Tab-separated table of N, CA, C and O in Angstrom:
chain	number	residue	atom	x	y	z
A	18	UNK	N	-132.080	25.965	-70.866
A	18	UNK	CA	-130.703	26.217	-70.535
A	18	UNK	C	-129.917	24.909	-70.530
A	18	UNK	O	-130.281	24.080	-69.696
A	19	UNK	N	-128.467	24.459	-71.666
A	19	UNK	CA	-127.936	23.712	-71.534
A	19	UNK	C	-127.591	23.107	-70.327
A	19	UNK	O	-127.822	21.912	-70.145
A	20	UNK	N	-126.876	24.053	-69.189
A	20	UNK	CA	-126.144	23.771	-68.055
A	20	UNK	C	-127.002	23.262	-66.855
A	20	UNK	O	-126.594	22.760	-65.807
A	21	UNK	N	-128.340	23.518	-67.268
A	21	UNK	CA	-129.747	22.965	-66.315
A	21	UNK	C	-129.653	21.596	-66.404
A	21	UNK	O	-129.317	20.785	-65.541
A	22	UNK	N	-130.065	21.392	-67.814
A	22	UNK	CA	-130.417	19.824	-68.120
A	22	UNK	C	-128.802	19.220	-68.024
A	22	UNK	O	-128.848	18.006	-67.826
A	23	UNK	N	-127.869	19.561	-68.081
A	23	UNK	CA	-126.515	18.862	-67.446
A	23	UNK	C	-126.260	18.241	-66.418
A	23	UNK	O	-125.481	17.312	-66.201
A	24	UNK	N	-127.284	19.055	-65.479
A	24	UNK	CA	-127.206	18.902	-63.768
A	24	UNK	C	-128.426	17.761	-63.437
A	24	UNK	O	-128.352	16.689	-62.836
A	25	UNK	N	-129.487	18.389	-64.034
A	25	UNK	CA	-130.288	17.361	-64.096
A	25	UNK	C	-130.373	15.667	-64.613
A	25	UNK	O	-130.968	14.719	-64.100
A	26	UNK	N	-129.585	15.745	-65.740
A	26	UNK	CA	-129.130	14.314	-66.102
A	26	UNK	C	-128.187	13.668	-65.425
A	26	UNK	O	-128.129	12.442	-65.520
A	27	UNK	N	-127.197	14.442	-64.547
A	27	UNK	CA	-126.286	13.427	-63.810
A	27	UNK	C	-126.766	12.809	-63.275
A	27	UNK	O	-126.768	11.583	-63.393
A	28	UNK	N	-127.625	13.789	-62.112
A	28	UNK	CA	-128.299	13.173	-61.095
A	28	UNK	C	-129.390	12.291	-61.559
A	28	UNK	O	-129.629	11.433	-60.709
A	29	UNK	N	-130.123	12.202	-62.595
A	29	UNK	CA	-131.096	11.011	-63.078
A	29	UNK	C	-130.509	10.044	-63.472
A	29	UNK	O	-130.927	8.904	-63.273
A	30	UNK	N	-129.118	10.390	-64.288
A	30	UNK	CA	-128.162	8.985	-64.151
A	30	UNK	C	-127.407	8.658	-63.053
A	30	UNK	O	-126.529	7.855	-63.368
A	31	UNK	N	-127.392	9.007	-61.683
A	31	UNK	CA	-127.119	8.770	-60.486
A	31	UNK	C	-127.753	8.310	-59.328
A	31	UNK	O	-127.419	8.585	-58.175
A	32	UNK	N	-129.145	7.244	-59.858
A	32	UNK	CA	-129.740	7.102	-59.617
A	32	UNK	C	-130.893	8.366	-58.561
A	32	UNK	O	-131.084	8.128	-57.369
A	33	UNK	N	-131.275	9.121	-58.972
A	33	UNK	CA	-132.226	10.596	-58.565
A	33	UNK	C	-133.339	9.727	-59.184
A	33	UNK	O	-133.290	9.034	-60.201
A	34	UNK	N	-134.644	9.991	-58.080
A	34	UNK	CA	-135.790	9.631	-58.874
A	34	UNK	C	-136.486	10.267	-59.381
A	34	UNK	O	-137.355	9.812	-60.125
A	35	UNK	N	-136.240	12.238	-59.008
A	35	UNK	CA	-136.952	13.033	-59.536
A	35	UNK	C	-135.251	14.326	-59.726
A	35	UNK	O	-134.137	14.097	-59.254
A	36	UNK	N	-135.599	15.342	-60.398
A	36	UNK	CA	-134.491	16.275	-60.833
A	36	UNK	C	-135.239	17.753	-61.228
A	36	UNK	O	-135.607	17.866	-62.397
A	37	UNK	N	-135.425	18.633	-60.507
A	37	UNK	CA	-136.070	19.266	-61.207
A	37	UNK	C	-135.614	21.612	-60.989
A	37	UNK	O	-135.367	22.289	-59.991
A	38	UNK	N	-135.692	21.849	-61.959
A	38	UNK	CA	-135.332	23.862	-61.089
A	38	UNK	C	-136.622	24.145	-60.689
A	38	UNK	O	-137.759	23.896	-61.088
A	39	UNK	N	-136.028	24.822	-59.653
A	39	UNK	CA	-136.979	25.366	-59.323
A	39	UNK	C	-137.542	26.953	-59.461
A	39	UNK	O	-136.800	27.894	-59.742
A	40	UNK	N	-139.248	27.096	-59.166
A	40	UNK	CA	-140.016	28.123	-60.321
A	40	UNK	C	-138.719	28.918	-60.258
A	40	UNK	O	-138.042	28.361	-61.122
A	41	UNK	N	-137.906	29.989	-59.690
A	41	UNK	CA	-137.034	30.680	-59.366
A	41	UNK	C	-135.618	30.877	-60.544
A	41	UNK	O	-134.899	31.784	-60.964
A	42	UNK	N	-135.771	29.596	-60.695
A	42	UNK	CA	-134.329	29.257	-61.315
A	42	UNK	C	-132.993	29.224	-60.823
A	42	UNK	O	-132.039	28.960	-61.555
A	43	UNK	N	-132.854	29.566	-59.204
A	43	UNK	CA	-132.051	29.211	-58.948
A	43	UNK	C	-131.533	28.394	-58.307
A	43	UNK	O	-130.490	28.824	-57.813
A	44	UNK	N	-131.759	27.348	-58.048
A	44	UNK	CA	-131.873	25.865	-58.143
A	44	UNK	C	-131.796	24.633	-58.749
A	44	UNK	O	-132.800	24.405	-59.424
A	45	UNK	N	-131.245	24.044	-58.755
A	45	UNK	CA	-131.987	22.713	-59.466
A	45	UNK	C	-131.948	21.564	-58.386
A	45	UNK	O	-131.319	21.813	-57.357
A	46	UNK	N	-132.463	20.513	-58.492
A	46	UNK	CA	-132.770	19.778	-56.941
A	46	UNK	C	-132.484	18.679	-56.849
A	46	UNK	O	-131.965	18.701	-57.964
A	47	UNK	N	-132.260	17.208	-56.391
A	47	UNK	CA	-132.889	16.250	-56.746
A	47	UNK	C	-132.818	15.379	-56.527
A	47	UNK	O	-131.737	14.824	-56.725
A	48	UNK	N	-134.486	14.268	-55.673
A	48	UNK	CA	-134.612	13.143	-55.263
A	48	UNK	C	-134.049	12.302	-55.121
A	48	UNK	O	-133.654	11.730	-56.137
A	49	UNK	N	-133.652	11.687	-53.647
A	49	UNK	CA	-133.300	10.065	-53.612
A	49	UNK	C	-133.698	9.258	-52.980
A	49	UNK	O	-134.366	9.565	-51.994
A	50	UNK	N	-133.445	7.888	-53.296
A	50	UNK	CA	-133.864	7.297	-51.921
A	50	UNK	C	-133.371	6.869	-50.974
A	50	UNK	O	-133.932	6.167	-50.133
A	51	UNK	N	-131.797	7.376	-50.971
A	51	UNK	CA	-130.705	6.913	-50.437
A	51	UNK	C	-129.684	7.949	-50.060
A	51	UNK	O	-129.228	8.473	-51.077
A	52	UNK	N	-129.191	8.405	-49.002
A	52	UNK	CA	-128.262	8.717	-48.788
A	52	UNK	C	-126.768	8.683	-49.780
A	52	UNK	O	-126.217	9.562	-50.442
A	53	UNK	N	-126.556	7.767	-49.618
A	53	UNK	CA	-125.123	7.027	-50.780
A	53	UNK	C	-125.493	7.652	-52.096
A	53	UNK	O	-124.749	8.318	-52.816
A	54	UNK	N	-126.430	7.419	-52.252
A	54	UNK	CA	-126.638	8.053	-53.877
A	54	UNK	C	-126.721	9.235	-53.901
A	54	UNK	O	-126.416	9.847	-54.925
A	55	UNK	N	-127.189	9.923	-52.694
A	55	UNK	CA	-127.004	11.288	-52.991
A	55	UNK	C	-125.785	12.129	-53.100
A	55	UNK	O	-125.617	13.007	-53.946
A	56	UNK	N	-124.915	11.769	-52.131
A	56	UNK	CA	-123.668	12.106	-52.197
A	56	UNK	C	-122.806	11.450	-53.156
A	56	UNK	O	-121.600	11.696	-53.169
A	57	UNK	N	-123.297	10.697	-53.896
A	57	UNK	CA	-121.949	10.490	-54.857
A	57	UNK	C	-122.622	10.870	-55.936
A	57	UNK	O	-121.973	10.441	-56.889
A	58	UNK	N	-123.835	11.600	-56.434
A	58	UNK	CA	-123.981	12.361	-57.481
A	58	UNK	C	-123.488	13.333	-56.998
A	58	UNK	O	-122.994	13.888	-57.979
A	59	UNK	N	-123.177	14.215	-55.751
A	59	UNK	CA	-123.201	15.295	-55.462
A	59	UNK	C	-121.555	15.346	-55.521
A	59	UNK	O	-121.289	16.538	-55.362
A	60	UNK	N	-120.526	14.732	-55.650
A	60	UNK	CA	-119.691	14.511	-55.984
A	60	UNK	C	-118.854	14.505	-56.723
A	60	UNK	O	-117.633	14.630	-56.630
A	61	UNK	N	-120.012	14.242	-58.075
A	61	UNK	CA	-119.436	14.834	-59.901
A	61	UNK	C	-119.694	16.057	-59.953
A	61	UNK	O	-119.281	16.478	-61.033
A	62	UNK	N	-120.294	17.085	-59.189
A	62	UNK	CA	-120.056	18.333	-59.733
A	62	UNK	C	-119.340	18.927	-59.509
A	62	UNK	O	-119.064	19.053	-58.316
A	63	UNK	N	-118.731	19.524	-60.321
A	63	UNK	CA	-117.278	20.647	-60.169
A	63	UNK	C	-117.555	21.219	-58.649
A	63	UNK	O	-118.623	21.271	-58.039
A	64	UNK	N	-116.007	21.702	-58.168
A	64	UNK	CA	-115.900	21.735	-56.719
A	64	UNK	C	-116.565	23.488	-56.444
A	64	UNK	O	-116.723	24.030	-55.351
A	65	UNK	N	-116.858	24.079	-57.839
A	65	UNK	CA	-117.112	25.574	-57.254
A	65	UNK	C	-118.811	25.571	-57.704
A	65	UNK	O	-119.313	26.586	-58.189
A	66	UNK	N	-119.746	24.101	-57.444
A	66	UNK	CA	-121.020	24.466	-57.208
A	66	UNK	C	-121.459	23.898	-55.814
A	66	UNK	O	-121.162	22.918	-55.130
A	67	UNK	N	-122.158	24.783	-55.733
A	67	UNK	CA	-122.701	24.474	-53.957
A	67	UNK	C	-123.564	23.592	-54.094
A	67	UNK	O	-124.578	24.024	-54.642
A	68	UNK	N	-123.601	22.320	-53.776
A	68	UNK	CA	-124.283	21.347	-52.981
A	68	UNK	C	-124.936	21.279	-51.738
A	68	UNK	O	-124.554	22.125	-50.929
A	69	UNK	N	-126.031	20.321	-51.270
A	69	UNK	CA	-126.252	20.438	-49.909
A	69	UNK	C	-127.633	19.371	-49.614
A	69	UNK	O	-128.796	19.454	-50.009
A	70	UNK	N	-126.960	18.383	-48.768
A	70	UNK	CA	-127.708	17.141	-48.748
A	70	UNK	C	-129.049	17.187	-47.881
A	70	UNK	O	-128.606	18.013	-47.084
A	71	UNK	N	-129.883	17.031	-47.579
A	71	UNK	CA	-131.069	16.902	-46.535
A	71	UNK	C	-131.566	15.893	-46.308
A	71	UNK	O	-132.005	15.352	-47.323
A	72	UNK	N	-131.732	15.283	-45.280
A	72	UNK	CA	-132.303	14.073	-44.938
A	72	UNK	C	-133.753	14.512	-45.007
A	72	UNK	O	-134.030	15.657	-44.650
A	73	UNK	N	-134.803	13.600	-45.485
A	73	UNK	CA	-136.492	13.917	-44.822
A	73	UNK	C	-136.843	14.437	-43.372
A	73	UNK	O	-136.283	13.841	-42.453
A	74	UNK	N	-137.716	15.491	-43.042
A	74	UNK	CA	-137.718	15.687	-41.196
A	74	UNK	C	-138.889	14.241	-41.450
A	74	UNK	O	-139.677	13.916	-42.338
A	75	UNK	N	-138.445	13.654	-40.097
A	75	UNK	CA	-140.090	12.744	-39.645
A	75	UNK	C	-141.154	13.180	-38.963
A	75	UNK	O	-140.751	13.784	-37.969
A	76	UNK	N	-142.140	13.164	-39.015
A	76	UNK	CA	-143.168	13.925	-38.565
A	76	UNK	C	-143.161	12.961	-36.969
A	76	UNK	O	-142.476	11.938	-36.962
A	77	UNK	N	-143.845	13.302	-35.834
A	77	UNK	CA	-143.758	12.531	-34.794
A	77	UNK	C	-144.484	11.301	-34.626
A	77	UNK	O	-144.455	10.661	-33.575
A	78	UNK	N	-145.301	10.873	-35.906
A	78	UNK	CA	-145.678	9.798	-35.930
A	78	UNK	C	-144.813	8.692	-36.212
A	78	UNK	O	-144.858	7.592	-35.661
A	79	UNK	N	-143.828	9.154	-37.331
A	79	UNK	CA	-142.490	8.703	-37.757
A	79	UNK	C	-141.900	8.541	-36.581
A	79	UNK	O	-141.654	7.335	-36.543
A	80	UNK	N	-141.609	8.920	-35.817
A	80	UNK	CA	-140.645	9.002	-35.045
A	80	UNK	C	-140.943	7.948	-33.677
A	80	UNK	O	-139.951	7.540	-33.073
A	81	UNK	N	-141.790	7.687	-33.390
A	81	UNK	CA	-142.315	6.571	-32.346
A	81	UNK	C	-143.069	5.337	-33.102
A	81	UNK	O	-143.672	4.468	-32.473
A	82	UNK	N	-143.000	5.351	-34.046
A	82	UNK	CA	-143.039	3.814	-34.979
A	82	UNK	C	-144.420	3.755	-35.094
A	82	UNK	O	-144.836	2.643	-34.768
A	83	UNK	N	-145.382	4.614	-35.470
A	83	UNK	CA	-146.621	4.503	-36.066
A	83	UNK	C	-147.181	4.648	-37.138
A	83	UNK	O	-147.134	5.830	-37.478
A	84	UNK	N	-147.726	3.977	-37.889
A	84	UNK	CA	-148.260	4.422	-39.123
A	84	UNK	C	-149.673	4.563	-39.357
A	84	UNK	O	-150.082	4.954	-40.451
């Protein structure tokens, strides 16, 4: 599908380290390592597709500074 790989290339040229649909197809997704970058790929897409940012959850090891 043209309009897949459209979505997918912004965001790989928006710095995304991964881009991918999901099995479903209704989706497409995609990796960052940054906040900032996520939202300003999420930014070039026309205002009538739904977006929606997620931070990583930390597991509670994360969360009291253990590794």
């Amino acid at each position: 599908y043209e309009e897949v790989s459209i979505i997918k290339n912004i965001m790989l040229e928006n710095s995304a380290l991964f881009s991918q649909m999901s099995g479903t197809g209704s989706t497409v997704y995609g990796i960052f390592d940054n906040l900032y970058d996520a939202k300003h790929a999420a930014e070039l897409f026309p205002k009538n597709y739904f977006t929606h940012l997620e931070l990583p959850k930390l597991n509670d090891r994360e969360k009291i500074g253990h590794r």
